Amino acid sequence: MFRLAEPPLFTRLRDASTILIAGAGGGFDVYGGLPLAIALSAQGKRVHLANLSFSDLRHTPLEDWLAPGVAAVTPETAGNDDYFPERTLARWLAGTGREALVYAFPKSGVRPLRSAYRALIEHLGADALVLIDGGTDILLRGDEATLGTPHEDMTSLAATAGLDGLNRLVVSIGFGIDAYHGVCHAHVLENLAALQRRNAFLGALSISPDSAEGAAYCDAVEHALATTPLRPSIVHSQIAGAIRGEFGNVHATDRTGGTELFVNPLMAMYLAVDLPALAETVEYLPALVETEEMHEVVRVIEAHLGGRSAPRPAGVIPH
């Protein structure tokens, strides 16, 4: 039973003891899970961080691989000095006295990623999993006019939808950011309403700048921007700005030059849904299950886009 005094996201995780929070879409997605991880840790839960990685893990020493498809990244892990979000986060964690370990999944198709998740969950003894998406394209079901950049998100969703025996959730942060990739956020709201009718939308939760969780997140993002100046996170620089109360066409990195941004408080909200219920809404997800490589995922989604009937016409939020 849900009640107003406790966000449904935390109600669903109340009985969990060991929680894996994993970035679904690669890049810096795992950073979006930091506020939730800190809040849950304060409740006495064991929380672990992971990420579908864009990093070049070929130089990762053999002893740092927990299992095929799962690297345990620490502040000392060998890798690219210009771009290694998992190690950057591990170094920030070390500097704050927290456990300095972030698990990394190399990019693959669904079958290897599902096996890697199984191995990590068994190793950790996790009884709950939260997929974190920076943006909202993980909430799209495949009949929209534009799907954003769904390949990694849907690989993670399909991989974890096939796992049993644990509580599984999806949390999106950064509502509106994917407009840059053509996502219609009226469709996102329509999809959430459909999940609401199934009791699968777990509501929205704002991250306050005055909270320990919000302050830590903003500090971690600032550290990442300084550490990765050649490829700073566009998504999390905007979310951090939204948490601080910035509004409108505010640019924290030169990567967004020439575009008009709309930083606003909705970007600083968690949108939580039930993972299995969300997976059931994605039209092409069953076709991803047997993929081995990421290029197969790309082909499946392109074939879906090319073969579908007319998509839902893009709408507007009339306010």
mmCIF file with all atom_site columns, C-alpha atoms in Angstrom, residues 26-31 51 53-55 73 80 82-91 102 224 228 231:
data_model
loop_
_atom_site.group_PDB
_atom_site.id
_atom_site.type_symbol
_atom_site.label_atom_id
_atom_site.label_alt_id
_atom_site.label_comp_id
_atom_site.label_asym_id
_atom_site.label_entity_id
_atom_site.label_seq_id
_atom_site.pdbx_PDB_ins_code
_atom_site.Cartn_x
_atom_site.Cartn_y
_atom_site.Cartn_z
_atom_site.occupancy
_atom_site.B_iso_or_equiv
_atom_site.pdbx_formal_charge
_atom_site.auth_seq_id
_atom_site.auth_comp_id
_atom_site.auth_asym_id
_atom_site.auth_atom_id
_atom_site.pdbx_PDB_model_num
ATOM 1  C CA . GLY A 1 26  ? 25.762 4.258  -20.735 1.00 0.00 ? 26  GLY A CA 1
ATOM 2  C CA . GLY A 1 27  ? 27.896 7.363  -20.511 1.00 0.00 ? 27  GLY A CA 1
ATOM 3  C CA . PHE A 1 28  ? 27.265 9.190  -17.246 1.00 0.00 ? 28  PHE A CA 1
ATOM 4  C CA . ASP A 1 29  ? 23.822 7.631  -16.633 1.00 0.00 ? 29  ASP A CA 1
ATOM 5  C CA . VAL A 1 30  ? 24.963 6.056  -13.372 1.00 0.00 ? 30  VAL A CA 1
ATOM 6  C CA . TYR A 1 31  ? 25.418 9.546  -11.921 1.00 0.00 ? 31  TYR A CA 1
ATOM 7  C CA . ASN A 1 51  ? 26.796 1.226  -15.555 1.00 0.00 ? 51  ASN A CA 1
ATOM 8  C CA . SER A 1 53  ? 29.764 1.489  -20.225 1.00 0.00 ? 53  SER A CA 1
ATOM 9  C CA . PHE A 1 54  ? 30.880 3.520  -23.232 1.00 0.00 ? 54  PHE A CA 1
ATOM 10 C CA . SER A 1 55  ? 34.435 3.304  -21.907 1.00 0.00 ? 55  SER A CA 1
ATOM 11 C CA . VAL A 1 73  ? 36.212 -0.361 -11.645 1.00 0.00 ? 73  VAL A CA 1
ATOM 12 C CA . ASN A 1 80  ? 41.392 6.066  -21.018 1.00 0.00 ? 80  ASN A CA 1
ATOM 13 C CA . ASP A 1 82  ? 40.080 11.426 -21.295 1.00 0.00 ? 82  ASP A CA 1
ATOM 14 C CA . TYR A 1 83  ? 36.849 9.494  -20.816 1.00 0.00 ? 83  TYR A CA 1
ATOM 15 C CA . PHE A 1 84  ? 36.119 6.866  -18.188 1.00 0.00 ? 84  PHE A CA 1
ATOM 16 C CA . PRO A 1 85  ? 32.922 7.857  -16.292 1.00 0.00 ? 85  PRO A CA 1
ATOM 17 C CA . GLU A 1 86  ? 32.945 4.768  -14.090 1.00 0.00 ? 86  GLU A CA 1
ATOM 18 C CA . ARG A 1 87  ? 36.491 5.448  -12.863 1.00 0.00 ? 87  ARG A CA 1
ATOM 19 C CA . THR A 1 88  ? 35.753 9.170  -12.538 1.00 0.00 ? 88  THR A CA 1
ATOM 20 C CA . LEU A 1 89  ? 32.821 8.316  -10.282 1.00 0.00 ? 89  LEU A CA 1
ATOM 21 C CA . ALA A 1 90  ? 34.927 5.824  -8.317  1.00 0.00 ? 90  ALA A CA 1
ATOM 22 C CA . ARG A 1 91  ? 37.502 8.559  -7.699  1.00 0.00 ? 91  ARG A CA 1
ATOM 23 C CA . VAL A 1 102 ? 31.558 1.007  -9.789  1.00 0.00 ? 102 VAL A CA 1
ATOM 24 C CA . ALA A 1 224 ? 33.091 14.944 -13.553 1.00 0.00 ? 224 ALA A CA 1
ATOM 25 C CA . THR A 1 228 ? 36.401 15.028 -18.309 1.00 0.00 ? 228 THR A CA 1
ATOM 26 C CA . ARG A 1 231 ? 33.542 14.966 -23.180 1.00 0.00 ? 231 ARG A CA 1
#
